[in-house]
GROMACS .gro file of C-alpha atoms in nm:
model
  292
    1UNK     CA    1  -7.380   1.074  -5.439
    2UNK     CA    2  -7.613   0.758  -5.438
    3UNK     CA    3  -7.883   0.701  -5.739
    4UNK     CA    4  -8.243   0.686  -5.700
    5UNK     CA    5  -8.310   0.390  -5.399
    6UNK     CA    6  -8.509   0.102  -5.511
    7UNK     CA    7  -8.759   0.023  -5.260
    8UNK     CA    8  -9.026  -0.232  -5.234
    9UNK     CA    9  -9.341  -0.192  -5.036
   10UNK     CA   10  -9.276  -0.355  -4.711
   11UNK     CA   11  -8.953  -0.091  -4.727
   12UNK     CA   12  -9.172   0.199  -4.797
   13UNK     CA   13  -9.423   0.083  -4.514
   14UNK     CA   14  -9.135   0.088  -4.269
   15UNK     CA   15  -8.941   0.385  -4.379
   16UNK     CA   16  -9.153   0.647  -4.209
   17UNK     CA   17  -9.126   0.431  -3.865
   18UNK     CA   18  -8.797   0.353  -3.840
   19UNK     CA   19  -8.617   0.624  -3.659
   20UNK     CA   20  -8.653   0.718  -3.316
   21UNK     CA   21  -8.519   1.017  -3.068
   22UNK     CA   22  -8.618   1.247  -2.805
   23UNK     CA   23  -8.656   1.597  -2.887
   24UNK     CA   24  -8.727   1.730  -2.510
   25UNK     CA   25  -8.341   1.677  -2.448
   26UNK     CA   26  -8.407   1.426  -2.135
   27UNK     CA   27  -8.141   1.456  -1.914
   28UNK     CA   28  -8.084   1.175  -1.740
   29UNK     CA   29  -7.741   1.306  -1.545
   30UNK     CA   30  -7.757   1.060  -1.209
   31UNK     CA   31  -7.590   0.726  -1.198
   32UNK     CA   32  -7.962   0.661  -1.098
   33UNK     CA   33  -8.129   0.819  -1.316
   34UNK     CA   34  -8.515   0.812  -1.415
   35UNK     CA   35  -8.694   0.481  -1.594
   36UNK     CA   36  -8.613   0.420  -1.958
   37UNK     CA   37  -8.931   0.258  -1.980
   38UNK     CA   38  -9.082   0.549  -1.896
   39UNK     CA   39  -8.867   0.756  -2.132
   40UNK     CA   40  -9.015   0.520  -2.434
   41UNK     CA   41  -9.362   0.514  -2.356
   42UNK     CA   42  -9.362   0.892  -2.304
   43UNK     CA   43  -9.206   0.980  -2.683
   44UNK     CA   44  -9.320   0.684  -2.844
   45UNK     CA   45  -9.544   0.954  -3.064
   46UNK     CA   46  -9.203   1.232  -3.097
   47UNK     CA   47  -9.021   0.864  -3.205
   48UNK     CA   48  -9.247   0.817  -3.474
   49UNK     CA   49  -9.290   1.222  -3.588
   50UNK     CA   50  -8.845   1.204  -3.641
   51UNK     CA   51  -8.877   0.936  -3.840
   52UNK     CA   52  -9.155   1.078  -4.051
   53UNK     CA   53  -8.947   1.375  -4.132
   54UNK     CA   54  -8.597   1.200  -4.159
   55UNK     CA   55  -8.393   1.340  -4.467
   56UNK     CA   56  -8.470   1.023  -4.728
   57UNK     CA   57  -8.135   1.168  -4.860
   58UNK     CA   58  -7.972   1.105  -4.539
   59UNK     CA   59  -7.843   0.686  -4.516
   60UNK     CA   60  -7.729   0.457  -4.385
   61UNK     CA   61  -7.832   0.327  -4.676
   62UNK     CA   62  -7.968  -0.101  -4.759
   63UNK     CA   63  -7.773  -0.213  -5.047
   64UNK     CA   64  -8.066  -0.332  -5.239
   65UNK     CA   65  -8.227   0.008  -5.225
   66UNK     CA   66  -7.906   0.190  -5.437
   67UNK     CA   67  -7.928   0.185  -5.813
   68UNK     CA   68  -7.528   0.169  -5.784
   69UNK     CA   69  -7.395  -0.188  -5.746
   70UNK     CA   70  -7.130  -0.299  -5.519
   71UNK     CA   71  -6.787  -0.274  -5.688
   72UNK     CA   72  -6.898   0.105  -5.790
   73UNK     CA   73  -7.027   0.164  -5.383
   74UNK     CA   74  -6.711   0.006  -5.259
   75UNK     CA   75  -6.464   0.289  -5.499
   76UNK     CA   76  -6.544   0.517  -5.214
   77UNK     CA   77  -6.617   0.330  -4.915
   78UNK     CA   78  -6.423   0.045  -4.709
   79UNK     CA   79  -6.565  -0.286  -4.768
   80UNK     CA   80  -6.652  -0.483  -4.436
   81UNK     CA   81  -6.937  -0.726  -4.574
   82UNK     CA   82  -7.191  -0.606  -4.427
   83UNK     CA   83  -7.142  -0.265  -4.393
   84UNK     CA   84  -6.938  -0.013  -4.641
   85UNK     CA   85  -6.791   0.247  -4.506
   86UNK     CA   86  -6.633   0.588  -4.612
   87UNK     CA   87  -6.342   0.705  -4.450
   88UNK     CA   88  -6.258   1.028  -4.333
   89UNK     CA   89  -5.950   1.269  -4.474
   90UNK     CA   90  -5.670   1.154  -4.227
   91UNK     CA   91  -5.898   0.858  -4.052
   92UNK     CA   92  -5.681   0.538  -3.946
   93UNK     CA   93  -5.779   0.175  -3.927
   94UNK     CA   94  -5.751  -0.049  -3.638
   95UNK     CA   95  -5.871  -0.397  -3.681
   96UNK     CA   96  -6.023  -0.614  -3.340
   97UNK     CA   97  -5.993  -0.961  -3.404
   98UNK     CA   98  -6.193  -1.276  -3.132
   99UNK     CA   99  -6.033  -1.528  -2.939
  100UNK     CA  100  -6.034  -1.731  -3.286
  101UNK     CA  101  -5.811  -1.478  -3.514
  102UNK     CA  102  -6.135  -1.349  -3.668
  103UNK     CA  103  -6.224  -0.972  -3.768
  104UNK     CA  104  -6.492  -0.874  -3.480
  105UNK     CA  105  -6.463  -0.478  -3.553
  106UNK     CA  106  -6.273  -0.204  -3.764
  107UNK     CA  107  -6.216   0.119  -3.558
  108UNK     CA  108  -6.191   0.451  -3.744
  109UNK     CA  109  -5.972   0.646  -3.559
  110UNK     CA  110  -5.906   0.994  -3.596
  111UNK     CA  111  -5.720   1.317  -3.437
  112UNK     CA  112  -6.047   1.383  -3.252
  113UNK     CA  113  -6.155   1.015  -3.105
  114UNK     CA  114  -6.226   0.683  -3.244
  115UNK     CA  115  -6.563   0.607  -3.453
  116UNK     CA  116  -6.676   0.248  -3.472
  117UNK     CA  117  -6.980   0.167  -3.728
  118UNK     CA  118  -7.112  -0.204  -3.693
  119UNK     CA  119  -7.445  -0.370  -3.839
  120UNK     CA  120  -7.682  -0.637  -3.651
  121UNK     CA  121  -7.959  -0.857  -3.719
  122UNK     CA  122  -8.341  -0.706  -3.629
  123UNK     CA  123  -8.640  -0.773  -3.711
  124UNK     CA  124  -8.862  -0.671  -3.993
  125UNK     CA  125  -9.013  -0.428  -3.738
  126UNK     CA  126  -8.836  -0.117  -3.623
  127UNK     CA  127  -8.757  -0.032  -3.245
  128UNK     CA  128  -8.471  -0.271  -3.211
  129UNK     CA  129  -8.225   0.065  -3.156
  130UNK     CA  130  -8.513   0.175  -2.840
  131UNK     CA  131  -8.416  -0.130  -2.641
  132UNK     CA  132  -8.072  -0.136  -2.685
  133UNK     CA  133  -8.020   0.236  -2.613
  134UNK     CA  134  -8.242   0.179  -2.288
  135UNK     CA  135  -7.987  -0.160  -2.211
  136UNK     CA  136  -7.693   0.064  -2.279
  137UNK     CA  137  -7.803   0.305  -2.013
  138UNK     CA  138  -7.858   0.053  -1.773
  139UNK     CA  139  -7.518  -0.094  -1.822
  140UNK     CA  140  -7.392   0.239  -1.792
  141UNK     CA  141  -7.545   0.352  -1.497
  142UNK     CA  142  -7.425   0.072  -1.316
  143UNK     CA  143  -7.065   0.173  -1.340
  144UNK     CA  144  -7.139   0.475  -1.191
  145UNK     CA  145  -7.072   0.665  -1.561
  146UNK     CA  146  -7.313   0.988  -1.617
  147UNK     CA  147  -7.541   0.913  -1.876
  148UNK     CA  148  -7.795   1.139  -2.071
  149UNK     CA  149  -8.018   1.102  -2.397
  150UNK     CA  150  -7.962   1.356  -2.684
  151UNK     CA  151  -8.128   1.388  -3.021
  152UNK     CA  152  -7.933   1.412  -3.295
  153UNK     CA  153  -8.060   1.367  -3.687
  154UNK     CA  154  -8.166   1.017  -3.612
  155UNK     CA  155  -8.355   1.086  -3.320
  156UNK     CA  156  -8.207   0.906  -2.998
  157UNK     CA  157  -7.838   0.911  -2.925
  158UNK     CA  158  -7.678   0.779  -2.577
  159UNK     CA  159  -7.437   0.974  -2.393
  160UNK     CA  160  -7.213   0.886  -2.120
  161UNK     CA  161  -6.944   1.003  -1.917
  162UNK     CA  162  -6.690   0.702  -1.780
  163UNK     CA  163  -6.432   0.695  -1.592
  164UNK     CA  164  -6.215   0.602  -1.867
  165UNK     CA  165  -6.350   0.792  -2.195
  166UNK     CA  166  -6.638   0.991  -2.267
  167UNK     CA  167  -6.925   0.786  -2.541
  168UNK     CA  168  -7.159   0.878  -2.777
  169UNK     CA  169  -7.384   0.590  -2.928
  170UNK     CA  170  -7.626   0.652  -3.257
  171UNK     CA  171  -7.820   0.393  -3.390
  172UNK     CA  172  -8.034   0.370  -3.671
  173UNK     CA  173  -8.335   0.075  -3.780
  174UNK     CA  174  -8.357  -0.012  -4.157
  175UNK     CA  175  -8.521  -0.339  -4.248
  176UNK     CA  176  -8.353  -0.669  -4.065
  177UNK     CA  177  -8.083  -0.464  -3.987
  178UNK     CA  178  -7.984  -0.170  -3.708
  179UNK     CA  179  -7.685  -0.010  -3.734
  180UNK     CA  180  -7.482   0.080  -3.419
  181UNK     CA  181  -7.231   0.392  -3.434
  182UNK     CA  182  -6.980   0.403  -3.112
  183UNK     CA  183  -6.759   0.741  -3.043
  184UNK     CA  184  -6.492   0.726  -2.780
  185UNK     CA  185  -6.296   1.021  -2.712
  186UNK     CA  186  -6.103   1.194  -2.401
  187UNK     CA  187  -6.336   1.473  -2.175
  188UNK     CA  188  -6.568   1.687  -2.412
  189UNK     CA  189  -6.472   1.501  -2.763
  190UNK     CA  190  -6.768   1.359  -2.814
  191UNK     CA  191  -7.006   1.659  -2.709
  192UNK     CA  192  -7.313   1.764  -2.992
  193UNK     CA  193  -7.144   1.956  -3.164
  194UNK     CA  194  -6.762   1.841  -3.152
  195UNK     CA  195  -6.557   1.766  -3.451
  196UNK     CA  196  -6.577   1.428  -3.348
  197UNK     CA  197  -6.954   1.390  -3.373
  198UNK     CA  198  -7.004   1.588  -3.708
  199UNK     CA  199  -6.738   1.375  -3.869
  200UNK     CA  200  -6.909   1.018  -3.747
  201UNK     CA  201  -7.268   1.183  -3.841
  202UNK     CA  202  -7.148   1.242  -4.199
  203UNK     CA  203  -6.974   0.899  -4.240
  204UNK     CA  204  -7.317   0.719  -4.081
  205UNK     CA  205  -7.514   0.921  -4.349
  206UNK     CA  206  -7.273   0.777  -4.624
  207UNK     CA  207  -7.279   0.416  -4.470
  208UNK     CA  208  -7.419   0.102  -4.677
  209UNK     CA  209  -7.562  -0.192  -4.566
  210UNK     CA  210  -7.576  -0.546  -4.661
  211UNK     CA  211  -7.782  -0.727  -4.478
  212UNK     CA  212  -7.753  -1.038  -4.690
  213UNK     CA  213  -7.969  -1.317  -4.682
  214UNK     CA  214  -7.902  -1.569  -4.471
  215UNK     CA  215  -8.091  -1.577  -4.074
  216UNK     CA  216  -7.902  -1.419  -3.760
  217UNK     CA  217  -8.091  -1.471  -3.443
  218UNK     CA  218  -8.183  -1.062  -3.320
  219UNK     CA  219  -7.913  -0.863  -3.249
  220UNK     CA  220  -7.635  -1.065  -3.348
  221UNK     CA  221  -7.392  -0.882  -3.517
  222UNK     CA  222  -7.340  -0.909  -3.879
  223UNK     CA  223  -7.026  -1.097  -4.013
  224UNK     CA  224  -6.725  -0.854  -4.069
  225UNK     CA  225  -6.486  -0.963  -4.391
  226UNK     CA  226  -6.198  -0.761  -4.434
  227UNK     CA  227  -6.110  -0.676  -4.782
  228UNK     CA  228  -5.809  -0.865  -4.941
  229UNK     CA  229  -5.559  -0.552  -4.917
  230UNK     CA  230  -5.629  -0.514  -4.579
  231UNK     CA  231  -5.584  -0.878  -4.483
  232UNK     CA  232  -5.306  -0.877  -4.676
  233UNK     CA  233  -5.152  -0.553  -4.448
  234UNK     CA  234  -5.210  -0.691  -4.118
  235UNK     CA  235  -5.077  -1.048  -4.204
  236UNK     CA  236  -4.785  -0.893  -4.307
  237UNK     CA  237  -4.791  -0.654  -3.944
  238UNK     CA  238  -4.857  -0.987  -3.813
  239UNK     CA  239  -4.560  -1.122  -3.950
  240UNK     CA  240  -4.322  -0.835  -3.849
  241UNK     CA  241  -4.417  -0.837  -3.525
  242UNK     CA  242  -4.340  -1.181  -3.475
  243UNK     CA  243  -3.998  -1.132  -3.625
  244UNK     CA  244  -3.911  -0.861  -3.381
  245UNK     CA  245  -4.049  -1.032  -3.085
  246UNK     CA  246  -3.826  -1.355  -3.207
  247UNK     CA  247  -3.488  -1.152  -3.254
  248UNK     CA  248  -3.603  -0.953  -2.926
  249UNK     CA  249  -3.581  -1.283  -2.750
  250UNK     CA  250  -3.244  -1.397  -2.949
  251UNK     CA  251  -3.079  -1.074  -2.821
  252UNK     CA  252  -3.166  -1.154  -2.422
  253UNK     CA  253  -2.880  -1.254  -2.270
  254UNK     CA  254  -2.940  -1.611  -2.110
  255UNK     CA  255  -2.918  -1.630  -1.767
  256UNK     CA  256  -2.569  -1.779  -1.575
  257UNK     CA  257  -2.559  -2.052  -1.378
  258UNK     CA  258  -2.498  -1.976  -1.026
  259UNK     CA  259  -2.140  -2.043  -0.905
  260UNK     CA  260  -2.092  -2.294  -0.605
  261UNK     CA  261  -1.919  -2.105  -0.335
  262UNK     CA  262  -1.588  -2.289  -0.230
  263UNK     CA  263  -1.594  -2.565  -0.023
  264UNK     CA  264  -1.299  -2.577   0.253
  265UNK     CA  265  -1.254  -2.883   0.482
  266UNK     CA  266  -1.057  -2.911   0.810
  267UNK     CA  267  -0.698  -2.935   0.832
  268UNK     CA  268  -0.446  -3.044   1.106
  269UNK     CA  269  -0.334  -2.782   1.302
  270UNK     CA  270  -0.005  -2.825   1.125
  271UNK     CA  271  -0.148  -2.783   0.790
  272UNK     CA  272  -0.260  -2.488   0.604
  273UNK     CA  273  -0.477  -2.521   0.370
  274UNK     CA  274  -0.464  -2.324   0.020
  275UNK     CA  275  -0.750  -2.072  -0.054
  276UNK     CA  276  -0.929  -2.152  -0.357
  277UNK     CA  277  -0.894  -1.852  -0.582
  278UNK     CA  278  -1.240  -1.786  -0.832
  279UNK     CA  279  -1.266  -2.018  -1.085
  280UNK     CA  280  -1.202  -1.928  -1.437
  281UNK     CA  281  -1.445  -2.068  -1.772
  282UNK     CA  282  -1.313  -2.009  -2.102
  283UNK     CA  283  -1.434  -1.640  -2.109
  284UNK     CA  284  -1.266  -1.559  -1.796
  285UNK     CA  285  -1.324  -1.546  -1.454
  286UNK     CA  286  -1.673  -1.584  -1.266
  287UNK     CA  287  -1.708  -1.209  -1.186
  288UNK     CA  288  -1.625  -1.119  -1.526
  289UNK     CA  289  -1.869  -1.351  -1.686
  290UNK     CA  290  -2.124  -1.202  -1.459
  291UNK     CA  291  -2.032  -0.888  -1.545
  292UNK     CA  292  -2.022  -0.970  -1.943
   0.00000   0.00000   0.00000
C-alpha cells in the first residue's frame, strides 16, 4: 500500500525503541491490582525486544516517512489533520465537538463497537504510551472497573471492564507523536480476538500521522480539522435539527390562562341571585377551550 518510508537518522535511532508490551500476559484482574511501576521496570527489556521485532510494514505511519504525498494518502483515508484515517466497509462517523463548537474527536463506529484513533504531542524519546497506559489503569481501578494488560502487535494494550462498556486501549510512540486507539463495545466486544479488535488493529496499521511542526506541550492532543465535505454534512445536520426543534416548539400548544372561578356576593333574603353560567371566548366555552 505505502511506498518506501523516508527516514532520517534520529527516526532510524528511535524506530527499534519505540514500541512497548508485555508478553507474560499480566493479569491485573482486582480493582486493586498490583504496581504499574513495578509492571514497567520488570519488562522494560521484553518492551524494548517488541519493538525490535515490530513489522516495519506495520504503521501507524509519520507522514514525512511515506514517499506518497498527502492528496494521494488522503484518496483512501479520512483526513483529520493530524491523523488520516481509513475507514472500515460499513464504519459510521460521529463527530465530538468542545464547549466552543470545535471538532475534539471523530468516532468510527461500527456493528461491533466504536473505534476512536487520536494523535498527541511526545517527546523525541519513546515511552510516552508506558505512562499513560499505567495512568489509565489507575483511573480505572478507581472506579472499581476490572482492568488487565494484554499484548497485542504493538506490545502493551489496556483492558478494562466498566460498569458501563467494556475498553480496549492501544497506543503506539513514533517521533513527537503517540497515537492513542480507544474501543468501546457492550460485554466481550472488545476481547483479543473479537471482530472489533481485528478491525481497529488493521485500521491503526493503515493510520498516518502528521505531526506538523509547530510545539504542543506533552501529551496534548493534536488539532483535529474536519475535511470540508464533512463540515459541510454536519452544518447542514446542524441546520435540520434546529428547524425541527423550531417547528417542534411552533406545534406546542400554548398554555391557557386559568379561568377565575365566579364570584357571588350576598343578597337580601328576598333576593335571589342569578348563577353565573361558564363564560364563553370566541372559540367557545371555557371547558371546551380547555379541552381544544
Amino acid at each position: 500500500m505505502f511506498g518506501r518510508r523516508k527516514k532520517t537518522a534520529a527516526q532510524d535511532e528511535v524506530s527499534t525503541g519505540g514500541f512497548f508490551g508485555d508478553e507474560d500476559n499480566f493479569d491485573n484482574s482486582s480493582s486493586a491490582g498490583g504496581s504499574d511501576d513495578a509492571l514497567g521496570t520488570a519488562t522494560a527489556e521484553r518492551d524494548e525486544t517488541v519493538g525490535e521485532h515490530a513489522d516495519p510494514d506495520l504503521g501507524p505511519f509519520d507522514l514525512t516517512e511515506l514517499d506518497e504525498d498527502r492528496d494521494t494518502l488522503a484518496q483512501t483515508r479520512l483526513d483529520l489533520g493530524s491523523v488520516l484515517v481509513p475507514l472500515p466497509a460499513g464504519g459510521q462517523l460521529q463527530v465530538e465537538m468542545n464547549q466552543a463548537g470545535a471538532p475534539q474527536a471523530v468516532h468510527v463506529v461500527t456493528a461491533h463497537g466504536r473505534i476512536t484513533i487520536a494523535a498527541y504531542a511526545a517527546p523525541k524519546s519513546p515511552g510516552q504510551w508506558r505512562e499513560v497506559a499505567a495512568d489509565l489503569a489507575t483511573s480505572l481501578r478507581s472506579d472499581q472497573s476490572v482492568v488487565s494488560m494484554e499484548t497485542g502487535p504493538w506490545g502493551r494494550e489496556l483492558h478494562g471492564v466498566t460498569s458501563n462498556a467494556d475498553l480496549r486501549f492501544i497506543g503506539v510512540d513514533g517521533y513527537r507523536w503517540m497515537v492513542r486507539c480507544v474501543l468501546a463495545g457492550p460485554s466481550g466486544a472488545v476481547a483479543n480476538d473479537s471482530p472489533l479488535v481485528q478491525i481497529a488493529r488493521d485500521v491503526l496499521a493503515q493510520t498516518v500521522v502528521d505531526r506538523g511542526t509547530e510545539p504542543h506541550p506533552v501529551r496534548t492532543p493534536l488539532p483535529v480539522v474536519l475535511p470540508a465535505a464533512l463540515t459541510a454534512q454536519l452544518a447542514a445536520a446542524q441546520q435540520q435539527q434546529a428547524e425541527q426543534t423550531e417547528q417542534a416548539e411552533q406545534a406546542r400548544p400554548e398554555p391557557q390562562d386559568a379561568q377565575p372561578q365566579p364570584q357571588t356576593s350576598a343578597a337580601p333574603a328576598n333576593q335571589t341571585t342569578p348563577t353565573e353560567g361558564p363564560r364563553r371566548g370566541s372559540s367557545g366555552s371555557a371547558m371546551q377551550q380547555l379541552g381544544g
